[in-house]
Amino acid sequence: SPLPPLLPVASEEGQFFTDEDCEEAGVSRSASQPAMTKGGGAANLLAPQGFRRHFLNTKADQKGIPPERRPGAWQTSFMDTIRPLVLSGYYDSILGMTIDPETGMVRTLEAGSVSTAAAGITLVKSFVGTGIMFLQDGFAQGGWLFSSVTMLAIAVVQGLAIARLVSCCKRLGMHSYGEVARDAVGKRGEFAVQLSLLLNVFGVCTTYIAFIAEVATSMGLRFRYAVLLQLPLLLPMCMIRTLDNMVFPNLAANVLILFGLAVVFGYGVEDLVSQGVSEDITAFNVPTSGLFIGFAAFAFEGAPMQLPIRAAMKQTDHFVPLYFVVIAGVALFYTVFALFMYLPYGKTQSEAQTVALLSMPAGSYFTDAVQLTYTFAVMLSIPLNFLPGARILELWIFGAGDHSKRVCATNSIRIVCVLLCALLAAKGGENFDTMLAFIGAFCTLPIQLIYPALFHMKLIDNGLTSFLIDLFLVSVGVLTMFLTLLYL
């Protein structure tokens, strides 16, 4: 008889047979070939480094090494490791329920599987994005001293607010913002949180579109044409219905963004060393200082993702200490980055170059390459930010369930949303500073400060001190929004 295959046998239809199928058919299997369970043996082999992991596990089986004593890298691919970091909570955070990305059906929240170290990396990734590129102009609006102090202060109060929100989650045994809001203040509170998260999502997408157009204008394109030219790429990308398709693009975008930040920061350090501090700097720019508060709030754009990242962790008790470490480090990095980008160029040049990416030497192929790769990375990030907003609108209109029969209707909703974001970017881009400050103050600050303190005040009674802290956070959030509105 012919030798049994070392890999599962495929039928003419491409279906792979496992040990159970072979036994039913009376076909033997080589003793050196370990059994492959149903549900993905072949898929595991096709994954990156799949054959290598299969070989190592085969050798381990022959030597009698149990699976629990083998390295974790032998069991899962790198992409499987980062997938929870890319996918975690994009539905849970906004909807207050766990939605299957393919079917649209409500499903049970899975237990956390992300390590503390991986969660820390994800927290950093959720904060450090395009917002950092606007801080050079933000420091010009606020002045270097006022902006530095404000940036660190916002990090502190946001850390306090997230700690209050986590306390509410622990008390209720819940994981999502929407669930906490519903239990604290009822359906109206849940709707307010969902609306704020929706505005935050679409506000970020609008800013990203305007950012790309701003960079394109430095290459000779008119701003509105640059917005229009993005639509042929954005519209198909925003039709994606599962985040599984965004794992590789998201990873590539993160790498390109980190590379762009490193290059821009390097140029800033070089210019500061060679040119020194510009004479055109100010410590406190009173006429426009209020705008920087909106800039700083927008820079911490990852606020909606904090609870889902906590829910994805194996050890959720480590989240709050980890969060304080991460946000302190991110705030310090933001401050140093902005100072090195503002001090060499001064107020006038920094205001003229709203995006720090434009501070690099013009007319260089390397500069053009960095700007193009960074804008491409930002474009890849837009669908990942857009998808939760599209899903919440679909749920509001159609409810939870299988949306496969409503593809045309849901596509129409997404097309309208993309066009609306593009229209707002084209109009608001003419006053980019004002648009950015408005989105930061009115779309991000309520999620960061006001709602967590209100919910904690409503759900947990820890005495007068706790009440005063909650009142302080709410007051800071409302006052900040009011001050930003005065300066718009």
Short mmCIF file of C-alpha atoms in Angstrom, two decimals:
data_model
loop_
_atom_site.label_atom_id
_atom_site.label_comp_id
_atom_site.label_asym_id
_atom_site.label_seq_id
_atom_site.Cartn_x
_atom_site.Cartn_y
_atom_site.Cartn_z
CA SER A 1 0.00 0.00 0.00
CA PRO A 2 1.23 3.58 -0.55
CA LEU A 3 2.93 5.38 2.29
CA PRO A 4 0.58 7.57 4.37
CA PRO A 5 1.09 11.30 3.89
CA LEU A 6 2.98 13.37 6.44
CA LEU A 7 0.37 16.10 6.15
CA PRO A 8 -3.43 15.88 6.13
CA VAL A 9 -4.75 14.60 2.80
CA ALA A 10 -6.78 17.00 0.67
CA SER A 11 -9.73 15.90 -1.41
CA GLU A 12 -10.40 17.22 -4.89
CA GLU A 13 -12.61 19.88 -3.34
CA GLY A 14 -9.71 21.05 -1.18
CA GLN A 15 -11.12 19.65 2.11
CA PHE A 16 -8.42 18.40 4.50
CA PHE A 17 -8.94 15.06 6.27
CA THR A 18 -7.93 14.60 9.92
CA ASP A 19 -7.20 11.49 12.00
CA GLU A 20 -10.91 10.84 12.61
CA ASP A 21 -11.60 10.90 8.87
CA CYS A 22 -8.70 8.54 8.20
CA GLU A 23 -9.88 6.07 10.84
CA GLU A 24 -13.39 6.02 9.41
CA ALA A 25 -11.95 5.29 5.95
CA GLY A 26 -9.55 2.63 7.23
CA VAL A 27 -6.47 4.58 6.17
CA SER A 28 -3.41 4.38 8.44
CA ARG A 29 -1.29 7.32 9.46
CA SER A 30 2.43 7.40 10.04
CA ALA A 31 3.29 7.03 13.74
CA SER A 32 5.78 9.84 13.41
CA GLN A 33 3.04 12.27 12.39
CA PRO A 34 1.19 13.78 15.39
CA ALA A 35 -2.56 14.07 15.20
CA MET A 36 -3.95 17.32 13.83
CA THR A 37 -7.20 18.40 15.37
CA LYS A 38 -10.10 19.62 13.36
CA GLY A 39 -10.51 23.32 12.88
CA GLY A 40 -7.35 24.75 11.48
CA GLY A 41 -4.39 22.31 11.20
CA ALA A 42 -3.78 23.23 7.59
CA ALA A 43 -4.39 26.91 8.34
CA ASN A 44 -1.76 26.78 11.06
CA LEU A 45 0.74 25.32 8.61
CA LEU A 46 0.02 28.08 6.10
CA ALA A 47 0.58 30.79 8.72
CA PRO A 48 3.99 32.51 8.85
CA GLN A 49 6.59 30.07 10.31
CA GLY A 50 3.86 27.40 10.40
CA PHE A 51 6.06 24.57 9.10
CA ARG A 52 8.83 25.51 11.51
CA ARG A 53 6.46 25.32 14.50
CA HIS A 54 5.06 22.04 13.18
CA PHE A 55 8.57 20.56 12.92
CA LEU A 56 9.51 21.65 16.45
CA ASN A 57 6.31 20.26 17.92
CA THR A 58 6.83 16.98 16.08
CA LYS A 59 10.32 16.65 17.57
CA ALA A 60 8.95 17.49 21.00
CA ASP A 61 6.28 14.79 20.64
CA GLN A 62 8.93 12.23 19.74
CA LYS A 63 10.94 13.14 22.86
CA GLY A 64 7.84 13.07 25.06
CA ILE A 65 7.87 16.78 25.99
CA PRO A 66 4.33 17.80 27.03
CA PRO A 67 2.78 20.87 25.33
CA GLU A 68 2.70 22.90 28.56
CA ARG A 69 6.53 22.72 28.80
CA ARG A 70 7.11 24.02 25.27
CA PRO A 71 7.74 27.71 24.45
CA GLY A 72 4.63 29.70 23.69
CA ALA A 73 6.11 30.73 20.33
CA TRP A 74 5.80 27.08 19.22
CA GLN A 75 2.02 27.17 19.66
CA THR A 76 0.98 30.46 18.07
CA SER A 77 2.26 32.63 15.27
CA PHE A 78 3.40 36.23 15.72
CA MET A 79 0.24 37.46 14.01
CA ASP A 80 -1.92 35.38 16.36
CA THR A 81 -0.06 37.01 19.26
CA ILE A 82 -0.70 40.58 18.12
CA ARG A 83 -4.23 39.96 16.81
CA PRO A 84 -5.89 40.51 20.24
CA LEU A 85 -3.97 43.79 20.52
CA VAL A 86 -5.29 44.96 17.16
CA LEU A 87 -8.85 43.70 17.55
CA SER A 88 -9.53 43.98 21.28
CA GLY A 89 -12.52 46.03 22.17
CA TYR A 90 -13.25 47.98 19.02
CA TYR A 91 -16.87 46.90 19.44
CA ASP A 92 -17.00 46.39 23.22
CA SER A 93 -15.80 49.92 23.98
CA ILE A 94 -18.37 51.73 21.91
CA LEU A 95 -21.38 49.44 21.89
CA GLY A 96 -21.48 48.11 25.44
CA MET A 97 -21.74 44.61 23.98
CA THR A 98 -19.49 42.18 22.14
CA ILE A 99 -20.38 41.97 18.45
CA ASP A 100 -19.05 39.30 16.13
CA PRO A 101 -17.21 41.25 13.41
CA GLU A 102 -18.42 39.00 10.60
CA THR A 103 -22.01 38.09 11.51
CA GLY A 104 -23.01 41.14 13.55
CA MET A 105 -24.47 38.86 16.23
CA VAL A 106 -24.01 39.47 19.96
CA ARG A 107 -21.59 36.98 21.52
CA THR A 108 -20.10 36.28 24.95
CA LEU A 109 -17.00 38.25 25.95
CA GLU A 110 -13.98 35.98 25.90
CA ALA A 111 -11.57 35.74 28.81
CA GLY A 112 -8.50 37.94 28.62
CA SER A 113 -5.40 36.44 27.03
CA VAL A 114 -3.04 39.43 26.71
CA SER A 115 -0.02 39.68 29.01
CA THR A 116 0.75 42.80 31.03
CA ALA A 117 3.76 43.63 28.84
CA ALA A 118 1.73 43.27 25.65
CA ALA A 119 -1.05 45.40 27.15
CA GLY A 120 1.52 48.11 27.94
CA ILE A 121 2.67 48.13 24.31
CA THR A 122 -0.95 48.36 23.19
CA LEU A 123 -1.59 51.29 25.53
CA VAL A 124 1.38 53.14 24.07
CA LYS A 125 0.16 52.32 20.56
CA SER A 126 -3.33 53.60 21.35
CA PHE A 127 -1.95 56.99 22.47
CA VAL A 128 0.98 57.68 20.18
CA GLY A 129 -0.49 58.41 16.78
CA THR A 130 -0.96 61.36 14.50
CA GLY A 131 -1.85 63.75 17.34
CA ILE A 132 1.80 64.15 18.29
CA MET A 133 2.50 65.78 14.92
CA PHE A 134 0.26 68.74 15.84
CA LEU A 135 1.98 69.53 19.13
CA GLN A 136 4.61 71.79 17.54
CA ASP A 137 1.85 74.15 16.47
CA GLY A 138 0.12 73.56 19.81
CA PHE A 139 3.17 74.75 21.74
CA ALA A 140 3.27 77.83 19.50
CA GLN A 141 -0.35 78.54 20.45
CA GLY A 142 0.14 78.05 24.19
CA GLY A 143 3.80 78.90 24.81
CA TRP A 144 6.44 76.38 25.82
CA LEU A 145 6.00 76.67 29.62
CA PHE A 146 2.20 76.75 29.68
CA SER A 147 1.98 73.90 27.17
CA SER A 148 4.47 71.70 29.04
CA VAL A 149 2.66 72.11 32.36
CA THR A 150 -0.76 71.62 30.74
CA MET A 151 0.32 68.45 28.96
CA LEU A 152 1.55 66.84 32.18
CA ALA A 153 -1.51 68.06 34.12
CA ILE A 154 -3.92 66.52 31.59
CA ALA A 155 -2.05 63.22 31.89
CA VAL A 156 -2.44 63.27 35.69
CA VAL A 157 -6.16 64.08 35.72
CA GLN A 158 -6.83 61.57 32.94
CA GLY A 159 -5.05 58.89 34.96
CA LEU A 160 -7.25 59.71 37.96
CA ALA A 161 -10.36 59.57 35.78
CA ILE A 162 -9.51 56.18 34.28
CA ALA A 163 -8.83 54.82 37.78
CA ARG A 164 -12.36 55.96 38.78
CA LEU A 165 -13.83 54.27 35.73
CA VAL A 166 -12.00 51.01 36.46
CA SER A 167 -13.35 51.12 40.02
CA CYS A 168 -16.85 51.26 38.56
CA CYS A 169 -16.10 48.28 36.32
CA LYS A 170 -14.85 46.26 39.29
CA ARG A 171 -17.90 47.14 41.38
CA LEU A 172 -20.32 46.15 38.60
CA GLY A 173 -18.30 43.26 37.14
CA MET A 174 -18.52 44.87 33.69
CA HIS A 175 -15.97 45.63 30.99
CA SER A 176 -17.41 48.30 28.71
CA TYR A 177 -18.05 52.02 28.92
CA GLY A 178 -21.64 51.60 27.71
CA GLU A 179 -22.52 49.05 30.40
CA VAL A 180 -21.16 51.28 33.17
CA ALA A 181 -23.08 54.28 31.79
CA ARG A 182 -26.31 52.30 31.57
CA ASP A 183 -26.02 51.08 35.16
CA ALA A 184 -25.03 54.52 36.48
CA VAL A 185 -27.50 56.87 34.79
CA GLY A 186 -29.75 54.69 32.64
CA LYS A 187 -30.40 54.58 28.91
CA ARG A 188 -29.84 58.31 28.42
CA GLY A 189 -26.37 58.05 29.93
CA GLU A 190 -25.55 55.10 27.71
CA PHE A 191 -26.71 57.04 24.66
CA ALA A 192 -24.61 60.06 25.70
CA VAL A 193 -21.50 57.89 26.00
CA GLN A 194 -22.16 56.19 22.66
CA LEU A 195 -22.74 59.56 20.99
CA SER A 196 -19.51 60.98 22.43
CA LEU A 197 -17.56 57.92 21.36
CA LEU A 198 -19.11 58.13 17.90
CA LEU A 199 -18.17 61.81 17.59
CA ASN A 200 -14.66 61.00 18.81
CA VAL A 201 -14.24 58.24 16.21
CA PHE A 202 -15.44 60.35 13.29
CA GLY A 203 -13.59 63.40 14.62
CA VAL A 204 -10.33 61.46 14.55
CA CYS A 205 -11.06 60.24 11.00
CA THR A 206 -11.79 63.80 9.88
CA THR A 207 -8.54 65.02 11.38
CA TYR A 208 -6.57 62.24 9.70
CA ILE A 209 -8.04 63.16 6.30
CA ALA A 210 -7.16 66.81 6.90
CA PHE A 211 -3.66 65.81 8.04
CA ILE A 212 -3.01 63.93 4.80
CA ALA A 213 -4.29 66.87 2.77
CA GLU A 214 -2.11 69.29 4.77
CA VAL A 215 0.99 67.26 3.93
CA ALA A 216 -0.09 67.00 0.28
CA THR A 217 -0.32 70.81 0.02
CA SER A 218 3.41 71.01 0.73
CA MET A 219 3.91 68.96 -2.45
CA GLY A 220 1.97 71.41 -4.60
CA LEU A 221 -1.61 70.14 -4.37
CA ARG A 222 -4.51 72.36 -3.35
CA PHE A 223 -6.01 71.36 0.01
CA ARG A 224 -9.49 70.49 -1.25
CA TYR A 225 -8.15 68.53 -4.19
CA ALA A 226 -5.95 66.57 -1.79
CA VAL A 227 -9.04 65.67 0.24
CA LEU A 228 -10.92 64.64 -2.89
CA LEU A 229 -8.09 62.42 -4.15
CA GLN A 230 -8.22 60.35 -0.96
CA LEU A 231 -11.78 59.17 -1.57
CA PRO A 232 -11.04 56.48 -4.22
CA LEU A 233 -8.82 54.74 -1.64
CA LEU A 234 -10.81 55.47 1.52
CA LEU A 235 -14.24 54.40 0.26
CA PRO A 236 -13.30 50.77 -0.54
CA MET A 237 -11.17 50.48 2.62
CA CYS A 238 -14.05 51.65 4.82
CA MET A 239 -16.29 48.90 3.39
CA ILE A 240 -14.25 46.32 5.34
CA ARG A 241 -16.45 44.47 7.83
CA THR A 242 -13.96 42.49 9.87
CA LEU A 243 -10.85 43.74 11.62
CA ASP A 244 -9.11 40.45 10.84
CA ASN A 245 -8.39 41.96 7.44
CA MET A 246 -6.67 44.94 9.08
CA VAL A 247 -4.04 43.10 11.15
CA PHE A 248 -1.22 43.34 8.58
CA PRO A 249 -2.08 46.92 7.46
CA ASN A 250 -2.30 48.06 11.08
CA LEU A 251 1.08 46.52 11.90
CA ALA A 252 2.63 48.16 8.82
CA ALA A 253 1.06 51.51 9.76
CA ASN A 254 2.51 51.34 13.28
CA VAL A 255 6.00 50.61 11.96
CA LEU A 256 5.83 53.47 9.44
CA ILE A 257 4.52 55.92 12.05
CA LEU A 258 7.33 55.05 14.47
CA PHE A 259 9.86 55.47 11.67
CA GLY A 260 8.42 58.87 10.73
CA LEU A 261 8.44 60.06 14.34
CA ALA A 262 12.07 59.03 14.75
CA VAL A 263 13.12 60.90 11.59
CA VAL A 264 11.20 64.08 12.47
CA PHE A 265 12.54 64.07 16.01
CA GLY A 266 16.07 63.55 14.69
CA TYR A 267 15.78 66.60 12.47
CA GLY A 268 14.43 68.65 15.39
CA VAL A 269 17.39 67.68 17.61
CA GLU A 270 19.85 68.43 14.81
CA ASP A 271 18.34 71.88 14.18
CA LEU A 272 18.28 72.71 17.89
CA VAL A 273 21.95 71.79 18.25
CA SER A 274 23.07 73.64 15.10
CA GLN A 275 20.80 76.71 15.28
CA GLY A 276 20.13 76.99 19.00
CA VAL A 277 16.92 78.27 20.53
CA SER A 278 14.97 80.70 18.36
CA GLU A 279 14.39 84.21 19.66
CA ASP A 280 10.77 83.95 18.50
CA ILE A 281 9.54 81.83 21.42
CA THR A 282 7.28 82.62 24.34
CA ALA A 283 6.64 80.92 27.65
CA PHE A 284 2.94 81.82 27.83
CA ASN A 285 1.04 82.97 24.76
CA VAL A 286 -2.09 84.41 26.40
CA PRO A 287 -4.19 85.28 23.28
CA THR A 288 -4.28 81.67 21.97
CA SER A 289 -3.29 79.56 24.99
CA GLY A 290 -6.78 78.07 25.32
CA LEU A 291 -6.43 76.34 21.96
CA PHE A 292 -3.60 74.22 23.28
CA ILE A 293 -5.92 72.53 25.78
CA GLY A 294 -7.88 71.08 22.86
CA PHE A 295 -4.61 70.09 21.16
CA ALA A 296 -3.45 68.26 24.29
CA ALA A 297 -6.78 66.46 24.73
CA PHE A 298 -6.67 65.29 21.12
CA ALA A 299 -3.09 64.06 21.53
CA PHE A 300 -4.39 61.45 24.03
CA GLU A 301 -6.79 60.13 21.39
CA GLY A 302 -6.61 56.53 22.65
CA ALA A 303 -8.92 57.15 25.64
CA PRO A 304 -11.86 55.07 24.29
CA MET A 305 -9.61 51.98 24.02
CA GLN A 306 -8.53 51.76 27.66
CA LEU A 307 -11.34 49.59 29.04
CA PRO A 308 -11.18 47.08 26.16
CA ILE A 309 -7.42 46.75 26.65
CA ARG A 310 -8.04 46.06 30.34
CA ALA A 311 -10.67 43.45 29.46
CA ALA A 312 -8.20 41.71 27.13
CA MET A 313 -5.57 41.34 29.89
CA LYS A 314 -4.96 38.12 31.80
CA GLN A 315 -4.35 40.06 35.01
CA THR A 316 -6.77 42.98 35.02
CA ASP A 317 -5.60 44.11 38.48
CA HIS A 318 -2.34 45.24 36.88
CA PHE A 319 -4.10 47.67 34.56
CA VAL A 320 -4.29 50.83 36.71
CA PRO A 321 -0.59 50.84 37.80
CA LEU A 322 0.37 50.01 34.22
CA TYR A 323 -1.82 52.82 32.91
CA PHE A 324 -0.21 55.44 35.18
CA VAL A 325 3.26 54.37 34.08
CA VAL A 326 2.33 54.44 30.40
CA ILE A 327 0.48 57.76 30.42
CA ALA A 328 3.26 59.43 32.43
CA GLY A 329 5.83 58.17 29.93
CA VAL A 330 3.70 59.20 26.94
CA ALA A 331 3.10 62.69 28.37
CA LEU A 332 6.82 63.14 29.00
CA PHE A 333 7.63 61.95 25.49
CA TYR A 334 5.03 64.31 24.00
CA THR A 335 6.48 67.24 25.94
CA VAL A 336 10.08 66.54 24.95
CA PHE A 337 9.13 65.92 21.31
CA ALA A 338 7.12 69.15 21.10
CA LEU A 339 9.85 71.21 22.78
CA PHE A 340 12.51 69.96 20.35
CA MET A 341 10.20 70.76 17.44
CA TYR A 342 9.19 74.22 18.74
CA LEU A 343 12.35 75.72 20.27
CA PRO A 344 14.53 75.73 17.10
CA TYR A 345 11.84 77.27 14.87
CA GLY A 346 9.94 79.65 17.14
CA LYS A 347 6.33 80.77 17.15
CA THR A 348 5.94 82.17 13.62
CA GLN A 349 7.39 79.19 11.74
CA SER A 350 5.67 76.64 13.98
CA GLU A 351 2.28 78.26 13.39
CA ALA A 352 2.92 78.28 9.64
CA GLN A 353 3.75 74.56 9.73
CA THR A 354 0.73 73.09 11.52
CA VAL A 355 2.11 69.58 11.05
CA ALA A 356 5.59 68.83 12.44
CA LEU A 357 6.22 66.55 9.47
CA LEU A 358 6.57 69.69 7.36
CA SER A 359 9.47 71.02 9.43
CA MET A 360 11.94 68.71 7.66
CA PRO A 361 14.18 70.18 4.94
CA ALA A 362 12.25 70.73 1.71
CA GLY A 363 13.38 69.52 -1.71
CA SER A 364 14.94 66.28 -0.47
CA TYR A 365 13.99 62.86 -1.83
CA PHE A 366 14.38 61.44 1.67
CA THR A 367 12.02 64.06 3.09
CA ASP A 368 9.45 63.32 0.39
CA ALA A 369 9.76 59.58 1.07
CA VAL A 370 9.25 60.02 4.82
CA GLN A 371 6.23 62.26 4.30
CA LEU A 372 4.67 59.87 1.80
CA THR A 373 5.18 56.78 3.96
CA TYR A 374 3.83 58.56 7.04
CA THR A 375 0.72 59.80 5.23
CA PHE A 376 0.21 56.30 3.81
CA ALA A 377 0.40 54.90 7.35
CA VAL A 378 -2.18 57.43 8.53
CA MET A 379 -4.46 56.44 5.65
CA LEU A 380 -4.19 52.79 6.69
CA SER A 381 -5.24 53.83 10.20
CA ILE A 382 -8.45 55.54 9.04
CA PRO A 383 -10.49 52.33 8.40
CA LEU A 384 -9.45 50.95 11.78
CA ASN A 385 -10.82 54.09 13.45
CA PHE A 386 -13.81 54.36 11.14
CA LEU A 387 -15.15 50.81 11.56
CA PRO A 388 -16.46 51.18 15.15
CA GLY A 389 -18.36 54.34 14.24
CA ALA A 390 -19.91 52.65 11.24
CA ARG A 391 -20.91 49.64 13.36
CA ILE A 392 -22.62 51.76 16.01
CA LEU A 393 -24.65 53.59 13.35
CA GLU A 394 -25.66 50.27 11.81
CA LEU A 395 -26.77 49.01 15.22
CA TRP A 396 -28.75 52.16 15.89
CA ILE A 397 -30.53 51.81 12.55
CA PHE A 398 -30.84 48.03 12.09
CA GLY A 399 -30.18 46.60 15.55
CA ALA A 400 -27.92 43.64 16.40
CA GLY A 401 -28.15 40.72 14.01
CA ASP A 402 -26.99 39.37 10.69
CA HIS A 403 -26.43 42.33 8.36
CA SER A 404 -25.39 40.22 5.38
CA LYS A 405 -28.78 40.81 3.76
CA ARG A 406 -28.42 44.57 4.17
CA VAL A 407 -25.05 45.04 2.47
CA CYS A 408 -26.30 47.76 0.13
CA ALA A 409 -27.94 49.68 2.96
CA THR A 410 -24.93 49.45 5.29
CA ASN A 411 -22.56 50.35 2.45
CA SER A 412 -24.66 53.42 1.72
CA ILE A 413 -24.41 54.50 5.36
CA ARG A 414 -20.63 54.10 5.29
CA ILE A 415 -20.29 56.02 2.03
CA VAL A 416 -22.30 58.91 3.49
CA CYS A 417 -20.14 58.90 6.65
CA VAL A 418 -16.88 58.92 4.67
CA LEU A 419 -18.13 61.75 2.45
CA LEU A 420 -19.26 63.71 5.51
CA CYS A 421 -15.83 63.31 7.15
CA ALA A 422 -14.15 64.41 3.92
CA LEU A 423 -16.47 67.43 3.64
CA LEU A 424 -15.75 68.49 7.23
CA ALA A 425 -12.01 68.03 6.62
CA ALA A 426 -12.17 70.16 3.45
CA LYS A 427 -14.06 72.95 5.23
CA GLY A 428 -12.33 72.73 8.61
CA GLY A 429 -8.87 72.36 7.13
CA GLU A 430 -8.93 76.06 6.27
CA ASN A 431 -8.81 76.68 10.05
CA PHE A 432 -6.96 73.56 11.08
CA ASP A 433 -6.00 74.82 14.54
CA THR A 434 -9.59 75.61 15.45
CA MET A 435 -10.92 72.29 14.12
CA LEU A 436 -8.34 70.28 16.02
CA ALA A 437 -8.94 72.14 19.30
CA PHE A 438 -12.71 71.72 18.94
CA ILE A 439 -12.48 67.95 18.34
CA GLY A 440 -10.11 67.55 21.28
CA ALA A 441 -12.21 69.60 23.70
CA PHE A 442 -15.73 68.52 22.78
CA CYS A 443 -15.28 64.98 21.41
CA THR A 444 -12.43 63.65 23.58
CA LEU A 445 -12.52 65.44 26.96
CA PRO A 446 -15.98 64.18 28.01
CA ILE A 447 -14.78 60.59 27.54
CA GLN A 448 -11.48 61.27 29.28
CA LEU A 449 -12.64 63.24 32.33
CA ILE A 450 -16.30 64.06 32.73
CA TYR A 451 -18.10 60.73 32.27
CA PRO A 452 -15.75 58.61 34.46
CA ALA A 453 -16.05 61.04 37.38
CA LEU A 454 -19.84 61.33 37.03
CA PHE A 455 -20.29 57.56 36.96
CA HIS A 456 -18.00 57.07 39.95
CA MET A 457 -19.90 59.77 41.86
CA LYS A 458 -23.15 57.96 41.07
CA LEU A 459 -22.09 54.37 41.72
CA ILE A 460 -19.49 54.45 44.50
CA ASP A 461 -19.78 56.29 47.80
CA ASN A 462 -16.32 56.44 49.40
CA GLY A 463 -16.84 59.52 51.53
CA LEU A 464 -16.27 63.23 51.15
CA THR A 465 -12.72 63.01 49.76
CA SER A 466 -13.80 60.71 46.95
CA PHE A 467 -16.75 62.98 46.15
CA LEU A 468 -14.49 66.05 46.02
CA ILE A 469 -12.09 64.28 43.62
CA ASP A 470 -15.01 63.40 41.34
CA LEU A 471 -16.30 66.96 41.52
CA PHE A 472 -12.83 68.29 40.74
CA LEU A 473 -12.51 66.10 37.63
CA VAL A 474 -15.94 67.09 36.35
CA SER A 475 -15.17 70.76 36.98
CA VAL A 476 -11.82 70.54 35.18
CA GLY A 477 -13.48 68.90 32.18
CA VAL A 478 -16.32 71.42 31.93
CA LEU A 479 -14.04 74.42 32.55
CA THR A 480 -11.58 73.19 29.94
CA MET A 481 -14.33 72.85 27.33
CA PHE A 482 -15.58 76.34 28.18
CA LEU A 483 -12.10 77.90 27.95
CA THR A 484 -11.43 76.22 24.61
CA LEU A 485 -14.76 77.51 23.30
CA LEU A 486 -13.77 81.07 24.25
CA TYR A 487 -10.56 80.85 22.21
CA LEU A 488 -12.07 79.26 19.10
#
